[in-house]
Short mmCIF file of C-alpha atoms in Angstrom, two decimals:
data_model
loop_
_atom_site.label_atom_id
_atom_site.label_comp_id
_atom_site.label_asym_id
_atom_site.label_seq_id
_atom_site.Cartn_x
_atom_site.Cartn_y
_atom_site.Cartn_z
CA MET A 546 11.74 11.74 -0.78
CA ARG A 547 8.34 10.87 -0.27
CA ARG A 548 8.66 7.49 -1.77
CA SER A 549 11.84 7.06 0.32
CA VAL A 550 9.65 7.11 3.77
CA GLU A 551 7.15 5.23 2.31
CA LEU A 552 9.57 2.38 1.76
CA LEU A 553 10.25 2.65 5.64
CA ALA A 554 6.33 2.65 6.03
CA ALA A 555 6.06 -0.65 4.12
CA LEU A 556 8.87 -2.23 5.86
CA LEU A 557 6.91 -1.59 9.20
CA VAL A 558 3.40 -2.75 7.98
CA ALA A 559 4.60 -5.75 6.66
CA GLY A 560 4.55 -7.86 9.51
CA THR A 561 0.71 -7.38 9.74
CA THR A 562 -0.45 -6.33 6.24
CA LEU A 563 -1.76 -8.52 3.23
CA ALA A 564 0.29 -9.11 0.35
CA SER A 565 -1.03 -8.14 -3.10
CA LEU A 566 -4.47 -9.27 -3.46
CA THR A 567 -5.16 -11.56 -6.34
CA ARG A 568 -9.00 -11.55 -7.71
CA ALA A 569 -10.64 -14.12 -6.73
CA GLN A 570 -13.61 -15.69 -8.06
CA THR A 571 -16.27 -15.30 -5.92
CA ALA A 572 -20.42 -14.96 -6.15
CA PRO A 573 -21.41 -11.22 -6.59
CA ALA A 574 -22.03 -9.97 -2.96
CA ALA A 575 -25.81 -10.65 -2.76
CA ASP A 576 -25.28 -14.46 -3.49
CA ARG A 577 -22.22 -14.77 -1.12
CA ALA A 578 -24.22 -16.35 1.58
CA SER A 579 -25.80 -19.15 -0.22
CA SER A 580 -22.51 -19.88 -2.23
CA ALA A 581 -20.35 -20.02 0.94
CA ALA A 582 -22.48 -22.45 2.91
CA PRO A 583 -20.95 -25.70 1.00
CA ALA A 584 -17.75 -24.84 1.38
CA ALA A 585 -18.21 -24.31 5.07
CA ALA A 586 -19.48 -28.04 5.57
CA PRO A 587 -18.03 -29.38 8.73
CA SER A 588 -14.24 -30.84 8.33
CA PRO A 589 -13.76 -34.48 10.60
CA ALA A 590 -12.42 -33.84 13.76
CA VAL A 591 -8.98 -33.05 14.40
CA PRO A 592 -7.18 -35.71 16.68
CA SER A 593 -5.25 -35.08 19.47
CA THR A 594 -1.59 -36.21 17.95
CA ALA A 595 -2.94 -32.98 15.27
CA VAL A 596 -2.91 -30.47 17.68
CA PRO A 597 -0.62 -28.02 15.70
CA SER A 598 2.71 -27.47 17.54
CA PRO A 599 4.73 -24.28 15.26
CA ASP A 600 8.23 -24.30 15.58
CA LEU A 601 8.85 -21.57 18.44
CA ALA A 602 12.67 -21.26 17.76
CA GLY A 603 13.44 -17.65 18.35
CA VAL A 604 10.00 -16.57 20.30
CA GLU A 605 10.36 -15.08 23.68
CA PRO A 606 10.50 -17.53 26.54
CA ALA A 607 7.59 -16.20 28.51
CA VAL A 608 5.69 -16.39 25.00
CA ALA A 609 6.50 -19.79 24.51
CA THR A 610 5.65 -20.96 27.94
CA GLN A 611 2.48 -19.67 27.37
CA LEU A 612 2.03 -21.32 24.26
CA ARG A 613 3.17 -24.83 25.52
CA GLN A 614 0.86 -24.05 28.25
CA GLU A 615 -2.35 -23.35 25.64
CA ARG A 616 -1.55 -26.36 23.73
CA ASP A 617 -1.23 -28.84 26.68
CA ALA A 618 -4.33 -27.58 27.83
CA LEU A 619 -6.35 -28.52 24.64
CA VAL A 620 -4.70 -32.16 24.88
CA ALA A 621 -6.15 -32.30 28.36
CA LYS A 622 -9.55 -31.30 27.18
CA LEU A 623 -9.44 -33.88 23.91
CA ALA A 624 -8.60 -36.60 26.39
CA ASP A 625 -11.60 -35.75 28.81
CA PRO A 626 -14.76 -38.33 27.51
CA ALA A 627 -16.59 -35.77 29.44
CA ALA A 628 -15.84 -32.84 27.36
CA LYS A 629 -18.50 -31.39 25.81
CA PRO A 630 -18.51 -29.80 22.15
CA ALA A 631 -18.70 -26.06 23.86
CA ASP A 632 -15.95 -27.03 25.91
CA LEU A 633 -13.49 -28.50 22.95
CA ALA A 634 -14.44 -25.62 21.19
CA ASP A 635 -13.61 -22.93 23.80
CA ALA A 636 -10.41 -24.92 24.02
CA TRP A 637 -9.57 -24.67 20.18
CA GLY A 638 -10.65 -21.20 19.68
CA SER A 639 -8.50 -20.10 22.96
CA LEU A 640 -5.05 -22.00 21.67
CA GLY A 641 -6.14 -20.08 17.54
CA GLN A 642 -6.13 -16.73 19.42
CA ALA A 643 -3.05 -17.83 21.05
CA TYR A 644 -1.27 -18.48 18.17
CA HIS A 645 -2.96 -15.41 16.17
CA ALA A 646 -2.14 -12.80 18.86
CA TYR A 647 1.59 -14.09 18.04
CA ASN A 648 1.08 -14.32 14.02
CA LEU A 649 1.25 -17.80 13.94
CA LEU A 650 -1.14 -18.16 11.43
CA ASP A 651 -1.27 -21.62 9.55
CA ALA A 652 -1.44 -23.13 13.05
CA ALA A 653 -4.25 -20.66 14.05
CA VAL A 654 -6.05 -21.78 10.78
CA VAL A 655 -6.35 -25.19 12.03
CA CYS A 656 -7.70 -24.33 15.50
CA TYR A 657 -10.09 -21.82 14.28
CA ARG A 658 -11.43 -24.61 12.09
CA GLU A 659 -11.96 -26.96 14.73
CA ALA A 660 -13.94 -24.54 16.91
CA VAL A 661 -16.17 -23.66 14.19
CA ARG A 662 -16.91 -27.60 13.53
CA LEU A 663 -17.56 -27.92 17.18
CA GLN A 664 -19.54 -24.77 17.35
CA PRO A 665 -20.95 -23.52 14.25
CA LYS A 666 -23.29 -20.79 15.18
CA GLU A 667 -20.46 -18.91 17.13
CA LEU A 668 -19.65 -15.74 15.22
CA ARG A 669 -16.32 -15.23 16.93
CA TRP A 670 -14.53 -18.36 15.35
CA ALA A 671 -16.18 -18.15 12.21
CA TYR A 672 -14.98 -14.18 12.06
CA LEU A 673 -11.25 -14.86 13.41
CA LEU A 674 -11.10 -17.69 11.20
CA GLY A 675 -11.74 -15.13 8.11
CA GLN A 676 -9.44 -12.64 9.83
CA ALA A 677 -6.46 -15.24 9.80
CA GLU A 678 -6.89 -16.86 6.30
CA ARG A 679 -6.97 -12.78 5.38
CA GLY A 680 -3.59 -12.31 7.34
CA ARG A 681 -2.26 -15.67 5.70
CA SER A 682 -3.51 -14.14 1.94
CA ASP A 683 -5.90 -17.00 1.20
CA LEU A 684 -8.54 -14.50 0.08
CA PRO A 685 -11.14 -17.38 -1.05
CA ALA A 686 -10.78 -18.84 2.17
CA ALA A 687 -11.21 -15.73 4.03
CA ARG A 688 -14.27 -14.59 2.30
CA ILE A 689 -16.10 -17.90 2.97
CA ALA A 690 -15.02 -17.28 6.37
CA LEU A 691 -16.21 -14.14 6.83
CA THR A 692 -19.30 -15.00 4.95
CA LEU A 693 -20.36 -17.41 7.28
CA ALA A 694 -19.54 -14.83 10.49
CA LEU A 695 -21.98 -12.76 8.84
CA ALA A 696 -24.82 -15.52 8.35
CA ILE A 697 -24.58 -15.76 12.30
CA ALA A 698 -24.77 -12.52 13.37
CA PRO A 699 -24.26 -8.83 12.28
CA TYR A 700 -20.68 -7.83 12.72
CA PRO A 701 -19.87 -4.13 10.71
CA PRO A 702 -15.89 -5.23 10.99
CA ALA A 703 -16.91 -8.72 8.61
CA GLU A 704 -18.44 -6.07 6.48
CA VAL A 705 -15.74 -3.85 6.44
CA ALA A 706 -13.41 -6.62 5.83
CA LEU A 707 -15.21 -7.75 2.85
CA ALA A 708 -15.54 -4.19 1.40
CA GLU A 709 -11.37 -3.50 1.63
CA MET A 710 -10.82 -6.99 0.00
CA ASP A 711 -13.48 -6.38 -2.66
CA LEU A 712 -11.87 -2.69 -3.14
CA ALA A 713 -8.61 -4.23 -3.64
CA GLU A 714 -9.70 -6.48 -6.04
CA GLY A 715 -11.27 -4.18 -7.99
CA ASP A 716 -15.13 -4.99 -7.32
CA SER A 717 -16.10 -1.62 -6.65
CA SER A 718 -19.65 -2.74 -6.43
CA GLY A 719 -19.01 -5.29 -4.02
CA ALA A 720 -17.35 -2.74 -2.00
CA ALA A 721 -20.03 -0.13 -1.74
CA ALA A 722 -22.80 -2.75 -1.01
CA ALA A 723 -20.37 -4.03 1.95
CA ALA A 724 -19.59 -0.77 3.11
CA GLN A 725 -23.64 0.29 2.99
CA ARG A 726 -24.14 -2.92 5.02
CA ALA A 727 -21.32 -2.22 7.84
CA LEU A 728 -23.34 1.75 7.84
CA ALA A 729 -26.58 0.07 8.31
CA LEU A 730 -24.95 -1.81 11.63
CA LEU A 731 -22.56 1.15 12.75
CA PRO A 732 -24.05 4.48 11.01
CA GLY A 733 -21.22 7.06 10.75
CA ASP A 734 -18.69 4.81 11.20
CA ALA A 735 -15.68 6.47 9.52
CA ALA A 736 -13.61 3.09 8.33
CA ALA A 737 -17.03 2.17 6.61
CA LEU A 738 -17.76 5.69 5.30
CA ALA A 739 -14.04 5.52 3.97
CA VAL A 740 -14.07 2.53 2.12
CA LEU A 741 -17.67 3.44 0.58
CA GLY A 742 -16.17 7.05 -0.66
CA GLN A 743 -13.22 4.87 -2.47
CA ALA A 744 -15.50 2.70 -3.93
CA LYS A 745 -17.54 5.57 -5.48
CA LEU A 746 -14.65 6.93 -6.60
CA SER A 747 -13.37 3.74 -8.26
CA GLN A 748 -16.84 4.27 -9.87
CA ARG A 749 -16.57 7.70 -10.92
CA ASP A 750 -19.50 8.87 -8.82
CA PHE A 751 -17.34 11.89 -7.85
CA GLN A 752 -20.25 13.64 -5.83
CA GLY A 753 -20.63 10.34 -3.54
CA ALA A 754 -17.64 9.72 -3.22
CA VAL A 755 -16.83 13.74 -1.85
CA ASP A 756 -19.68 13.09 0.37
CA ALA A 757 -18.98 9.80 1.89
CA LEU A 758 -15.31 10.96 2.45
CA GLN A 759 -16.43 14.19 3.72
CA ALA A 760 -18.60 12.25 6.36
CA ALA A 761 -15.68 9.99 7.32
CA LEU A 762 -13.67 13.07 7.88
CA ALA A 763 -16.12 14.75 10.23
CA ALA A 764 -16.84 11.66 12.13
CA LEU A 765 -12.55 11.17 12.26
CA PRO A 766 -10.65 14.64 11.52
CA GLN A 767 -7.44 12.50 12.46
CA ALA A 768 -8.23 10.29 9.78
CA ASP A 769 -6.09 12.90 7.13
CA ARG A 770 -5.10 10.07 4.67
CA LEU A 771 -8.85 10.26 3.50
CA HIS A 772 -7.81 14.09 2.09
CA TYR A 773 -5.75 12.27 -0.70
CA PRO A 774 -8.72 10.39 -2.22
CA LEU A 775 -11.51 13.47 -1.28
CA ALA A 776 -8.94 15.46 -3.60
CA LEU A 777 -9.41 13.17 -6.77
CA ALA A 778 -12.88 13.09 -5.88
CA TYR A 779 -13.21 16.90 -6.38
CA ARG A 780 -10.87 16.89 -9.17
CA GLY A 781 -13.21 14.50 -11.25
CA LEU A 782 -15.91 17.07 -10.51
CA GLY A 783 -13.49 19.63 -12.07
CA ASP A 784 -12.81 21.54 -8.84
CA GLU A 785 -9.37 22.03 -9.07
CA ALA A 786 -9.09 24.30 -6.51
CA LYS A 787 -10.63 22.44 -3.91
CA ALA A 788 -8.67 19.37 -4.98
CA LYS A 789 -5.64 21.46 -3.89
CA GLU A 790 -6.64 22.57 -0.96
CA GLU A 791 -7.16 18.91 -0.44
CA LEU A 792 -3.84 17.94 -1.49
CA ALA A 793 -2.10 20.17 1.14
CA ARG A 794 -3.89 18.59 3.72
CA VAL A 795 -2.64 14.81 3.13
CA GLY A 796 -1.38 13.02 6.13
CA ARG A 797 -0.62 9.35 6.99
CA THR A 798 -3.60 8.36 9.77
CA GLY A 799 -6.45 6.16 8.33
CA PRO A 800 -9.60 5.28 9.76
CA ARG A 801 -9.87 2.10 11.75
CA MET A 802 -13.59 0.44 13.31
CA PRO A 803 -13.88 -0.42 16.71
CA ASP A 804 -13.12 -4.65 16.30
CA PRO A 805 -13.83 -6.47 19.78
CA LEU A 806 -13.03 -9.67 18.45
CA LEU A 807 -9.79 -8.46 17.22
CA GLU A 808 -9.23 -6.64 20.14
CA GLU A 809 -9.22 -9.84 22.40
CA LEU A 810 -6.32 -10.96 21.06
CA ASP A 811 -4.41 -8.10 22.67
CA ALA A 812 -5.09 -10.35 26.15
CA ALA A 813 -3.43 -13.09 24.45
CA ARG A 814 -0.23 -11.69 24.39
CA THR A 815 2.59 -10.99 26.67
CA GLY A 816 6.41 -9.89 26.97
CA GLU A 817 7.27 -7.45 24.26
CA LEU A 818 5.63 -8.70 21.34
CA ALA A 819 2.27 -7.56 23.20
CA PRO A 820 2.83 -3.91 22.16
CA LEU A 821 4.93 -4.81 19.26
CA LEU A 822 1.94 -6.32 17.43
CA ARG A 823 -0.20 -3.48 18.58
CA ALA A 824 2.33 -1.45 16.98
CA ARG A 825 1.92 -2.90 13.61
CA ARG A 826 -1.93 -2.83 13.98
CA ALA A 827 -1.71 0.94 14.19
CA ALA A 828 0.90 1.27 11.75
CA ALA A 829 -1.39 -0.83 9.13
CA ALA A 830 -3.63 2.56 10.17
CA GLY A 831 -1.73 5.22 9.59
CA ASP A 832 -1.27 6.01 13.13
CA TRP A 833 2.33 6.75 13.59
CA LYS A 834 1.88 8.07 16.69
CA SER A 835 0.49 5.24 18.59
CA ALA A 836 2.68 3.07 17.02
CA ALA A 837 5.70 4.66 18.09
CA GLU A 838 4.14 5.19 21.65
CA GLU A 839 3.75 1.27 21.92
CA LEU A 840 7.05 0.79 20.48
CA ARG A 841 8.64 2.36 23.22
CA ARG A 842 6.28 -0.03 25.72
CA ALA A 843 7.93 -2.86 23.94
CA LEU A 844 11.52 -1.67 24.11
CA ALA A 845 11.08 -1.04 28.09
CA ALA A 846 10.45 -4.58 28.06
CA ASN A 847 13.23 -5.64 26.21
CA PRO A 848 15.78 -2.51 25.06
CA LYS A 849 18.11 -5.01 23.59
CA SER A 850 15.46 -5.68 20.71
CA VAL A 851 16.53 -5.41 17.17
CA ARG A 852 13.40 -6.04 15.43
CA THR A 853 11.76 -3.11 17.93
CA ASN A 854 14.47 -0.49 17.49
CA VAL A 855 14.03 -1.32 13.25
CA ASP A 856 10.24 -0.24 13.78
CA LEU A 857 10.78 1.96 16.00
CA GLY A 858 12.98 3.87 13.32
CA ALA A 859 10.43 3.27 10.74
CA ALA A 860 7.50 4.78 12.86
CA LEU A 861 9.90 8.00 13.72
CA GLY A 862 10.42 8.43 9.54
CA MET A 863 6.90 8.79 9.33
CA LEU A 864 6.54 11.00 12.17
CA GLY A 865 9.37 13.60 10.65
CA ASP A 866 11.62 12.91 13.44
CA GLN A 867 14.52 11.90 11.34
CA ALA A 868 17.25 12.00 13.99
CA GLY A 869 15.09 9.71 16.36
CA ALA A 870 14.51 7.80 13.30
CA ARG A 871 18.52 7.35 12.82
CA ALA A 872 19.31 6.90 16.46
CA ALA A 873 16.93 4.03 16.77
CA LEU A 874 18.26 2.45 13.44
CA GLU A 875 22.02 2.91 14.79
CA THR A 876 20.94 1.04 17.87
CA ALA A 877 19.62 -1.75 15.84
CA LEU A 878 22.63 -2.00 13.86
CA ALA A 879 24.75 -1.61 17.03
CA GLY A 880 22.98 -4.74 18.15
CA GLU A 881 22.95 -6.49 15.01
CA PRO A 882 25.82 -5.17 12.37
CA ASP A 883 24.60 -7.32 9.64
CA ASN A 884 21.00 -6.70 10.07
CA LEU A 885 19.91 -5.90 6.30
CA THR A 886 16.20 -4.29 7.26
CA ALA A 887 18.26 -1.82 9.56
CA ARG A 888 20.67 -1.27 7.11
CA PHE A 889 18.24 -0.75 4.49
CA ASN A 890 15.77 1.50 6.61
CA LEU A 891 18.51 3.91 7.39
CA GLY A 892 19.84 3.96 3.78
CA VAL A 893 16.27 4.96 2.62
CA LEU A 894 15.89 7.35 5.80
CA LEU A 895 19.14 8.90 4.62
CA LEU A 896 18.69 9.26 1.57
CA GLY A 897 14.78 10.81 1.87
CA GLY A 898 16.76 13.40 4.28
CA GLY A 899 18.91 14.64 1.20
CA ASP A 900 22.25 12.51 2.47
CA ALA A 901 22.47 10.44 -0.80
CA ALA A 902 26.32 10.27 -0.24
CA ALA A 903 25.89 8.72 2.96
CA ALA A 904 23.05 6.48 2.17
CA VAL A 905 25.02 4.77 -0.72
CA PRO A 906 27.11 2.28 1.78
CA TYR A 907 24.28 0.94 3.80
CA LEU A 908 22.06 0.69 0.38
CA GLU A 909 25.30 -1.10 -1.65
CA ALA A 910 25.35 -3.78 1.50
CA VAL A 911 21.74 -4.38 0.93
CA VAL A 912 22.39 -5.04 -2.68
CA ALA A 913 25.28 -7.11 -2.45
CA ALA A 914 23.95 -9.62 0.12
CA LYS A 915 20.43 -9.71 -1.77
CA PRO A 916 20.80 -8.77 -5.72
CA LYS A 917 17.04 -9.38 -6.38
CA ASP A 918 15.85 -7.26 -3.63
CA VAL A 919 13.83 -4.45 -5.76
CA GLU A 920 13.45 -1.69 -3.33
CA ALA A 921 17.06 -1.85 -2.57
CA GLN A 922 18.20 -2.00 -6.03
CA ARG A 923 16.15 1.09 -6.85
CA SER A 924 16.78 2.86 -3.74
CA LEU A 925 20.55 2.57 -4.57
CA GLY A 926 19.76 3.84 -8.02
CA ASP A 927 17.83 6.81 -6.90
CA ALA A 928 20.63 7.81 -4.60
CA LEU A 929 23.43 7.53 -7.43
CA LEU A 930 21.00 9.69 -9.57
CA ALA A 931 20.75 12.27 -6.83
CA LEU A 932 24.45 11.69 -6.73
CA GLY A 933 24.67 13.30 -10.29
CA ARG A 934 25.77 9.52 -11.36
CA PRO A 935 23.18 8.40 -13.99
CA ALA A 936 25.61 6.16 -15.73
CA ASP A 937 26.05 4.31 -12.39
CA ALA A 938 22.49 4.31 -11.56
CA ILE A 939 21.09 2.60 -14.56
CA PRO A 940 22.45 -0.74 -13.79
CA HIS A 941 21.04 -0.88 -10.39
CA TYR A 942 17.47 0.03 -12.13
CA ARG A 943 17.74 -2.73 -14.42
CA ALA A 944 18.46 -4.81 -12.08
CA GLY A 945 14.89 -3.95 -10.07
CA ILE A 946 13.31 -4.48 -13.36
CA GLU A 947 14.92 -7.71 -13.70
CA ALA A 948 13.72 -9.08 -10.46
CA SER A 949 10.01 -7.12 -11.05
CA ASP A 950 9.24 -6.67 -14.85
CA LEU A 951 6.12 -4.23 -13.21
CA ASP A 952 8.13 -1.84 -10.91
CA GLU A 953 7.26 1.11 -12.32
CA PRO A 954 9.47 3.25 -10.21
CA SER A 955 12.31 1.41 -11.44
CA ARG A 956 11.50 2.03 -14.89
CA PHE A 957 11.04 5.55 -14.78
CA GLY A 958 14.50 6.12 -12.60
CA GLU A 959 16.15 4.07 -15.37
CA VAL A 960 14.20 6.60 -18.20
CA VAL A 961 15.32 9.74 -15.81
CA ALA A 962 18.82 8.46 -15.93
CA LEU A 963 19.32 7.98 -19.66
CA LEU A 964 17.59 11.39 -20.58
CA ARG A 965 19.97 13.05 -18.05
CA LEU A 966 23.04 11.25 -20.05
CA GLY A 967 21.63 12.70 -23.24
CA ARG A 968 20.57 8.99 -25.12
CA LEU A 969 17.33 10.35 -25.81
CA ALA A 970 16.69 7.55 -28.11
CA ASP A 971 17.48 4.71 -25.81
CA ALA A 972 15.31 6.49 -23.48
CA ARG A 973 12.44 6.48 -25.91
CA ASP A 974 12.78 2.56 -26.25
CA ARG A 975 12.90 1.99 -23.02
CA LEU A 976 9.57 3.90 -22.24
CA GLU A 977 8.06 1.87 -25.40
CA LYS A 978 9.02 -1.36 -23.95
CA ALA A 979 7.59 0.15 -20.50
CA HIS A 980 4.28 1.26 -22.23
CA GLU A 981 3.84 -2.02 -24.07
CA VAL A 982 4.64 -4.02 -20.39
CA MET A 983 2.41 -1.44 -18.43
CA PRO A 984 0.32 0.94 -20.54
CA GLU A 985 -1.76 2.19 -17.27
CA GLN A 986 1.25 3.88 -15.89
CA GLY A 987 0.29 7.77 -16.14
CA ARG A 988 4.11 8.90 -15.22
CA LEU A 989 5.82 6.51 -18.02
CA THR A 990 3.26 7.48 -20.65
CA HIS A 991 3.64 11.38 -19.78
CA LEU A 992 7.27 10.99 -20.39
CA LEU A 993 6.73 9.09 -23.62
CA ALA A 994 4.23 11.32 -25.11
CA ARG A 995 6.65 14.50 -24.11
CA LEU A 996 9.49 12.77 -26.12
CA LEU A 997 7.23 12.10 -28.91
CA ALA A 998 6.07 15.79 -29.07
CA ALA A 999 9.48 17.65 -28.29
CA ASP A 1000 12.27 15.34 -29.11
CA PRO A 1001 15.13 17.77 -30.32
CA VAL A 1002 15.52 15.14 -32.89
CA LEU A 1003 12.55 16.29 -35.23
CA THR A 1004 12.46 12.66 -37.17
CA ARG A 1005 11.79 10.98 -34.57
CA ARG A 1006 8.59 12.89 -33.36
CA ASP A 1007 5.22 11.56 -33.82
CA GLY A 1008 2.97 13.95 -33.12
CA ALA A 1009 -0.40 11.98 -33.60
CA ARG A 1010 0.76 9.71 -31.34
CA ALA A 1011 1.63 11.72 -28.80
CA VAL A 1012 -1.39 13.29 -28.95
CA GLU A 1013 -3.20 10.08 -27.94
CA LEU A 1014 -0.88 9.34 -25.05
CA ALA A 1015 -1.16 12.73 -23.81
CA THR A 1016 -4.86 13.02 -24.25
CA ALA A 1017 -5.08 9.51 -22.01
CA VAL A 1018 -2.56 10.85 -19.47
CA TRP A 1019 -4.80 14.74 -19.46
CA ASN A 1020 -8.20 12.65 -19.10
CA ALA A 1021 -6.71 10.68 -16.17
CA GLN A 1022 -5.54 13.63 -14.59
CA PRO A 1023 -5.79 17.32 -15.91
CA ASP A 1024 -2.79 19.02 -14.13
CA ALA A 1025 -0.80 21.81 -15.39
CA ALA A 1026 2.27 19.56 -16.39
CA HIS A 1027 -0.07 16.90 -18.53
CA GLY A 1028 -1.81 20.08 -19.99
CA ARG A 1029 1.83 21.63 -21.45
CA THR A 1030 2.25 17.87 -22.43
CA LEU A 1031 -0.73 17.87 -24.43
CA ALA A 1032 -0.66 21.23 -25.72
CA LEU A 1033 2.93 20.32 -27.19
CA ALA A 1034 1.31 17.47 -29.02
CA LEU A 1035 -0.98 19.07 -30.41
CA ALA A 1036 1.33 21.54 -31.63
CA GLU A 1037 3.45 19.10 -33.30
CA ALA A 1038 0.68 17.23 -34.79
CA GLY A 1039 -0.57 20.52 -36.62
CA ARG A 1040 -3.69 21.50 -34.48
CA CYS A 1041 -2.20 24.87 -33.94
CA ALA A 1042 -5.66 26.34 -32.65
CA ASP A 1043 -6.04 23.46 -30.25
CA ALA A 1044 -2.80 23.82 -29.17
CA VAL A 1045 -3.08 27.72 -28.91
CA LYS A 1046 -6.43 27.27 -26.83
CA LEU A 1047 -4.96 24.54 -24.25
CA ALA A 1048 -1.37 26.98 -23.67
CA THR A 1049 -4.00 29.98 -23.32
CA SER A 1050 -6.39 28.62 -21.12
CA LEU A 1051 -3.40 26.73 -18.69
CA ALA A 1052 -1.80 30.44 -18.70
CA ALA A 1053 -4.36 31.75 -16.62
CA GLN A 1054 -4.78 28.72 -13.90
CA VAL A 1055 -0.78 28.37 -13.46
CA PRO A 1056 1.29 30.50 -10.97
CA PRO A 1057 2.46 34.03 -12.51
CA ALA A 1058 6.18 32.71 -12.84
CA ASP A 1059 5.25 29.81 -15.02
CA ARG A 1060 3.00 31.82 -17.32
CA PRO A 1061 5.25 33.75 -20.04
CA GLU A 1062 6.33 30.20 -21.14
CA LEU A 1063 2.98 28.86 -22.14
CA GLU A 1064 1.92 32.40 -23.32
CA ALA A 1065 5.02 32.76 -25.51
CA ALA A 1066 4.24 29.30 -26.87
CA ALA A 1067 0.61 30.36 -27.46
CA LYS A 1068 1.45 33.24 -29.68
CA GLU A 1069 4.12 31.20 -31.87
CA TRP A 1070 1.67 28.68 -32.19
CA ALA A 1071 -0.71 31.24 -33.18
CA ALA A 1072 1.12 31.98 -36.31
CA GLY A 1073 1.15 28.70 -37.61
CA PRO A 1074 0.58 26.30 -38.98
CA PRO A 1075 3.44 24.86 -38.78
CA CYS A 1076 3.66 25.05 -34.96
CA ARG A 1077 6.19 22.55 -34.15
CA PRO A 1078 7.27 23.01 -30.23
CA HIS A 1079 10.60 24.18 -29.25
CA ALA A 1080 10.57 22.30 -25.93
CA PRO A 1081 12.88 20.56 -23.70
CA ALA A 1082 11.96 16.67 -24.06
CA GLY A 1083 13.20 15.35 -20.54
CA PRO A 1084 11.60 16.15 -16.79
#
């Protein structure tokens, strides 16, 4: 159910969040300013005939008029021989802000670059250039521009942006350093502390992660999304009780740093799109309440807007208002019956609400129109599996895998469907293939270890390999389920004493209802060797 809601969230946020980040080849954090300088050399002036004029088809009439007026003002300024470089920079930057405000990022980048060329010591243009480059997923260019902005003047949001990019690219040291620089400028800021905490978590500095994340929550208690990394940090410290306590408090709201330069873009917007874009920014931070409020403002400006009703459905779904979400999505479909996003969202909403039968027609329509849509294929597979139709689900999971070889949920769903059909040998073959492609995926590794340890067909077991895989999963996340699988693997490998010790330890930690099974297994294994387990292989 949670995954279905998260799919709705992804659709809402997709308009403003970055695509998957590819690791950029950059200098270390300490050397960024010097390495960025040559790349930031002034480019040739852009002639008035090259002022960007993006296609405005489909844009609200008031917005199209606004953008044309901004462009005409720049062209007139360029034709004025008395215009000073600072005036021209402001005109280019103003047009860039207008394009940026409406997510016309390619055009915005052209304008910002010229503003930077004409006014190289103005923080605003370099910073906005970096954010526009980041918005269109040109991460090397974004890094150069943001580094240039920081060379002009300190600006905490630029440091946080660099920290977030570093964190997404796996550079936890760079992320921590940038977050510390942001905190030096803005002590106690929740967004900077959150990035620092996640960087510390990646470095396995669990106490440092706890300290930073607790400080972030103290500064902004409503940022309840941070309870999840905090739970992981406590688990890393071996404090399972605190980890469970934090997991129970996980929510959907994340922290945002005040960013006056980006907030200036709101002043450039008009009509329905202004609150719509504010809603998407709120959604990107997990502030679904604010997102829903902004979307209702957008509907007040344009009550028949399909896109706003689609986004409102996603926001209300994240807030747990299933009835409101369904109503918004049905309104969107009434206005545009073939809108695939609305169909998909409604299908996922129904699936998440436990009505898989009602979800199927909506998801089938999306799959028919977009057979390579991974999420649609996988969601349809999930719906069919929930209806007890694993054989019908398998082709959709496999279509998802074919479209995206690294889609872990599709691979997991396929294996679960095979197990429910009793096709354990096929399930193992698919798990072996999945593990070969993505050995870092814990759910798949765990399930493969379980099969190797406890397959009903004894000749298909491999205790030694099961121990190796189960140990890796246990070390990454030492919870009861992983512990059970490791105990089974140890027993199958003939390490009876180790299996008994682990099962006994787990029995003291799990809820009372789960203890008899572990205690019985420990008693049986204590009589070994041999101590081969008698256990189901599937989930």
